[in-house]
Structure formats: structure tokens, C-alpha cells
XYZ file of N, CA and C in Angstrom:
315
model
N -68.974 -103.240 -19.636
C -70.162 -103.291 -18.805
C -69.908 -102.496 -17.533
N -70.826 -101.614 -17.211
C -70.732 -100.802 -16.004
C -71.357 -101.556 -14.840
N -70.696 -101.501 -13.692
C -71.282 -102.087 -12.497
C -72.238 -101.066 -11.899
N -73.499 -101.437 -11.778
C -74.499 -100.519 -11.250
C -74.373 -100.433 -9.743
N -74.495 -99.204 -9.242
C -74.291 -98.962 -7.819
C -75.559 -99.113 -6.991
N -76.693 -99.055 -7.614
C -77.921 -99.082 -6.832
C -79.101 -99.464 -7.702
N -80.220 -99.681 -7.038
C -81.447 -99.952 -7.792
C -81.859 -98.707 -8.576
N -81.473 -97.521 -8.077
C -81.763 -96.292 -8.828
C -81.023 -96.308 -10.163
N -79.742 -96.715 -10.152
C -78.983 -96.807 -11.400
C -79.646 -97.780 -12.370
N -80.091 -98.924 -11.869
C -80.762 -99.904 -12.725
C -82.028 -99.314 -13.333
N -82.788 -98.592 -12.534
C -84.025 -97.980 -13.010
C -83.725 -96.917 -14.070
N -82.730 -96.069 -13.830
C -82.378 -95.017 -14.781
C -81.833 -95.624 -16.070
N -80.989 -96.638 -15.969
C -80.466 -97.304 -17.157
C -81.609 -97.886 -17.983
N -82.575 -98.492 -17.327
C -83.747 -99.022 -18.030
C -84.525 -97.930 -18.747
N -84.669 -96.782 -18.103
C -85.381 -95.658 -18.734
C -84.642 -95.152 -19.969
N -83.329 -95.056 -19.858
C -82.540 -94.582 -21.003
C -82.661 -95.565 -22.164
N -82.545 -96.848 -21.883
C -82.657 -97.863 -22.942
C -84.047 -97.848 -23.568
N -85.078 -97.684 -22.753
C -86.446 -97.592 -23.273
C -86.584 -96.373 -24.175
N -86.036 -95.251 -23.744
C -86.070 -94.025 -24.540
C -85.366 -94.246 -25.878
N -84.230 -94.909 -25.855
C -83.493 -95.172 -27.090
C -84.183 -96.202 -27.979
N -84.985 -97.079 -27.400
C -85.661 -98.110 -28.200
C -86.664 -97.499 -29.188
N -87.077 -96.275 -28.935
C -88.020 -95.600 -29.830
C -87.326 -94.572 -30.727
N -86.023 -94.712 -30.884
C -85.228 -93.793 -31.695
C -85.260 -94.256 -33.144
N -86.142 -93.674 -33.924
C -86.374 -94.122 -35.302
C -85.222 -93.773 -36.257
N -84.616 -92.580 -36.085
C -83.627 -92.120 -37.057
C -82.235 -91.872 -36.483
N -82.016 -92.208 -35.233
C -80.709 -92.014 -34.625
C -80.516 -90.661 -33.960
N -81.523 -89.823 -34.024
C -81.437 -88.472 -33.463
C -81.251 -88.488 -31.950
N -81.969 -89.345 -31.264
C -81.851 -89.408 -29.800
C -80.444 -89.849 -29.402
N -79.922 -90.830 -30.105
C -78.550 -91.298 -29.849
C -77.561 -90.164 -30.088
N -77.777 -89.427 -31.169
C -76.874 -88.329 -31.513
C -76.864 -87.270 -30.411
N -78.036 -86.937 -29.894
C -78.118 -85.915 -28.852
C -77.471 -86.408 -27.557
N -77.745 -87.634 -27.175
C -77.109 -88.168 -25.971
C -75.591 -88.215 -26.135
N -75.120 -88.577 -27.307
C -73.682 -88.597 -27.566
C -73.082 -87.199 -27.469
N -73.812 -86.200 -27.968
C -73.359 -84.808 -27.854
C -73.168 -84.430 -26.388
N -74.163 -84.773 -25.588
C -74.105 -84.436 -24.169
C -72.926 -85.118 -23.474
N -72.547 -86.301 -23.922
C -71.425 -87.000 -23.292
C -70.083 -86.319 -23.557
N -69.939 -85.696 -24.708
C -68.654 -85.094 -25.050
C -68.607 -83.586 -24.857
N -69.738 -82.974 -24.576
C -69.749 -81.526 -24.419
C -70.953 -81.043 -23.659
N -71.159 -79.753 -23.759
C -72.297 -79.153 -23.095
C -71.832 -78.296 -21.944
N -72.702 -77.588 -21.348
C -74.144 -77.583 -21.607
C -74.493 -76.902 -22.933
N -75.678 -77.223 -23.413
C -76.159 -76.712 -24.685
C -77.523 -76.056 -24.549
N -77.739 -75.015 -25.360
C -79.085 -74.506 -25.600
C -79.669 -75.383 -26.696
N -80.980 -75.371 -26.829
C -81.579 -76.203 -27.881
C -81.130 -75.751 -29.268
N -80.852 -74.479 -29.457
C -80.386 -74.041 -30.789
C -78.997 -74.607 -31.085
N -78.162 -74.793 -30.048
C -76.858 -75.448 -30.250
C -77.053 -76.887 -30.703
N -78.017 -77.558 -30.077
C -78.311 -78.947 -30.436
C -78.820 -79.012 -31.871
N -79.719 -78.081 -32.242
C -80.211 -78.010 -33.627
C -79.053 -77.890 -34.612
N -78.134 -76.993 -34.313
C -76.999 -76.762 -35.203
C -76.163 -78.023 -35.362
N -75.886 -78.698 -34.262
C -75.086 -79.921 -34.320
C -75.828 -81.032 -35.065
N -77.149 -81.099 -34.904
C -77.923 -82.099 -35.636
C -77.913 -81.805 -37.133
N -78.018 -80.531 -37.507
C -77.947 -80.173 -38.924
C -76.590 -80.570 -39.509
N -75.515 -80.368 -38.733
C -74.179 -80.760 -39.186
C -74.102 -82.258 -39.455
N -74.947 -83.038 -38.789
C -74.981 -84.492 -38.978
C -76.082 -84.902 -39.963
N -76.620 -83.917 -40.686
C -77.612 -84.123 -41.743
C -78.974 -84.597 -41.251
N -79.333 -84.260 -40.023
C -80.688 -84.533 -39.554
C -81.590 -83.402 -40.015
N -82.833 -83.738 -40.342
C -83.838 -82.740 -40.693
C -84.378 -82.160 -39.386
N -84.084 -80.900 -39.134
C -84.447 -80.268 -37.869
C -85.658 -79.365 -38.079
N -86.698 -79.598 -37.303
C -87.918 -78.786 -37.343
C -87.881 -77.743 -36.235
N -88.699 -76.700 -36.384
C -88.696 -75.569 -35.456
C -88.765 -75.940 -33.981
N -89.771 -76.656 -33.582
C -89.949 -76.938 -32.158
C -89.619 -78.378 -31.802
N -89.047 -79.103 -32.735
C -88.752 -80.510 -32.507
C -87.702 -80.754 -31.445
N -86.627 -79.987 -31.474
C -85.541 -80.214 -30.517
C -85.950 -79.857 -29.096
N -86.563 -78.688 -28.864
C -86.997 -78.410 -27.492
C -87.948 -79.483 -26.954
N -88.829 -79.974 -27.799
C -89.759 -81.020 -27.374
C -89.003 -82.311 -27.053
N -88.037 -82.663 -27.907
C -87.270 -83.884 -27.693
C -86.447 -83.793 -26.409
N -85.784 -82.662 -26.197
C -84.954 -82.502 -25.001
C -85.830 -82.501 -23.745
N -86.983 -81.855 -23.824
C -87.904 -81.863 -22.686
C -88.387 -83.264 -22.361
N -88.731 -84.019 -23.390
C -89.171 -85.399 -23.200
C -88.031 -86.253 -22.645
N -86.833 -86.046 -23.181
C -85.670 -86.783 -22.698
C -85.478 -86.542 -21.199
N -85.592 -85.297 -20.793
C -85.427 -84.970 -19.383
C -86.509 -85.553 -18.509
N -87.748 -85.467 -18.962
C -88.859 -85.945 -18.129
C -88.953 -87.468 -18.105
N -88.633 -88.125 -19.207
C -88.742 -89.588 -19.264
C -87.583 -90.306 -18.577
N -86.395 -89.708 -18.632
C -85.232 -90.404 -18.102
C -84.731 -89.831 -16.780
N -84.940 -88.543 -16.555
C -84.454 -87.902 -15.338
C -82.958 -87.646 -15.327
N -82.303 -87.707 -16.484
C -80.842 -87.598 -16.532
C -80.337 -86.197 -16.836
N -81.225 -85.279 -17.211
C -80.757 -83.961 -17.625
C -80.800 -82.952 -16.497
N -79.819 -82.088 -16.529
C -79.759 -80.938 -15.637
C -80.115 -79.723 -16.486
N -80.941 -78.830 -15.951
C -81.348 -77.637 -16.678
C -80.958 -76.417 -15.862
N -80.180 -75.538 -16.492
C -79.795 -74.283 -15.863
C -80.678 -73.200 -16.470
N -81.543 -72.614 -15.655
C -82.506 -71.614 -16.129
C -82.138 -70.202 -15.674
N -80.898 -69.982 -15.298
C -80.524 -68.677 -14.760
C -80.279 -67.623 -15.828
N -79.940 -67.999 -17.041
C -79.654 -67.033 -18.110
C -80.873 -66.754 -18.962
N -80.613 -66.218 -20.141
C -81.683 -65.903 -21.085
C -82.302 -67.160 -21.692
N -81.514 -68.203 -21.803
C -81.971 -69.448 -22.418
C -81.624 -70.619 -21.508
N -82.469 -71.627 -21.514
C -82.190 -72.834 -20.735
C -80.957 -73.523 -21.303
N -80.119 -73.995 -20.404
C -78.918 -74.730 -20.780
C -79.068 -76.150 -20.251
N -78.886 -77.139 -21.138
C -79.108 -78.540 -20.801
C -77.785 -79.305 -20.791
N -77.659 -80.216 -19.854
C -76.511 -81.118 -19.797
C -76.941 -82.388 -19.078
N -76.130 -83.432 -19.224
C -76.397 -84.676 -18.500
C -75.837 -84.529 -17.098
N -76.613 -84.931 -16.125
C -76.117 -84.926 -14.747
C -74.902 -85.833 -14.670
N -73.866 -85.339 -14.042
C -72.587 -86.059 -13.971
C -72.764 -87.503 -13.485
N -73.641 -87.691 -12.497
C -73.796 -89.027 -11.910
C -74.431 -90.034 -12.857
N -74.978 -89.570 -14.000
C -75.615 -90.475 -14.945
C -74.828 -90.671 -16.238
N -73.704 -89.992 -16.384
C -72.947 -90.108 -17.638
C -72.527 -91.548 -17.923
N -72.107 -92.267 -16.895
C -71.692 -93.660 -17.124
C -72.876 -94.520 -17.568
N -74.071 -94.200 -17.112
C -75.256 -94.963 -17.517
C -75.641 -94.655 -18.962
N -75.508 -93.402 -19.359
C -75.797 -93.031 -20.751
C -74.821 -93.742 -21.677
N -73.563 -93.741 -21.312
C -72.553 -94.438 -22.121
C -72.885 -95.916 -22.244
N -73.247 -96.521 -21.128
C -73.605 -97.945 -21.125
C -74.816 -98.198 -22.015
N -75.835 -97.370 -21.904
C -77.051 -97.551 -22.712
C -76.742 -97.396 -24.196
N -75.918 -96.419 -24.541
C -75.555 -96.224 -25.960
C -74.789 -97.432 -26.501
N -73.903 -97.987 -25.692
C -73.139 -99.159 -26.129
C -74.021 -100.396 -26.242
N -74.948 -100.562 -25.299
C -75.809 -101.754 -25.274
C -76.897 -101.743 -26.349
N -77.230 -100.579 -26.885
C -78.362 -100.492 -27.823
C -77.925 -100.191 -29.243
N -76.676 -100.450 -29.565
C -76.188 -100.161 -30.930
C -76.855 -101.013 -31.952
């Protein structure tokens, strides 16, 4: 169990758990787990890793999912300086993502 540092942490943890509560096939968990062990990633990198885990990947599904993940939870950092957006979890939220993944198994 992670000790939350602020009401902001509690709010963000709640958002992550809510986001995961609607994870029908485990894809959201898989993407969050990817971000915890690596990154940053382009959406095509995420697609490739999901295919390796036997998820059915649709053309615009991953960009939509990552965009929703970022807007609903506020945990993603987006680097838009190159040719493609690069996504990663903000360092200050990694412990909350880990906690949410453990609590919602």
C-alpha cells in the first residue's frame, strides 16, 4: 500500500482506478504496465507491444485509448517536439499507477 502524499494523489489514484474499472479485455492494464517498465512510446510502439500480447489492435484504437487515458487521468506526459507524439507516465504518478494496478487485479 502506497502512502498518499496529498489530496491530489488521492484524486489521481481514484481516476486511475475508475479508468481501469472499465477495462473489458485487459488492454488498459497492459498499456499502463508497459508505461511502468519502459517508454516513452509512440502509439505504433504500443500497438506492436499489444499485438505481441495477442490483443486485437485496430487502426485508430490505440491513439484514441492513449488520448482518453491522458485526458481522464492526467497521468501522461506528451512530448510533441519530434515527428510523432511520445507518451510516458509522469514520474510523480508512477507509484499511483502501480498501486492502482495492484488494487484492481
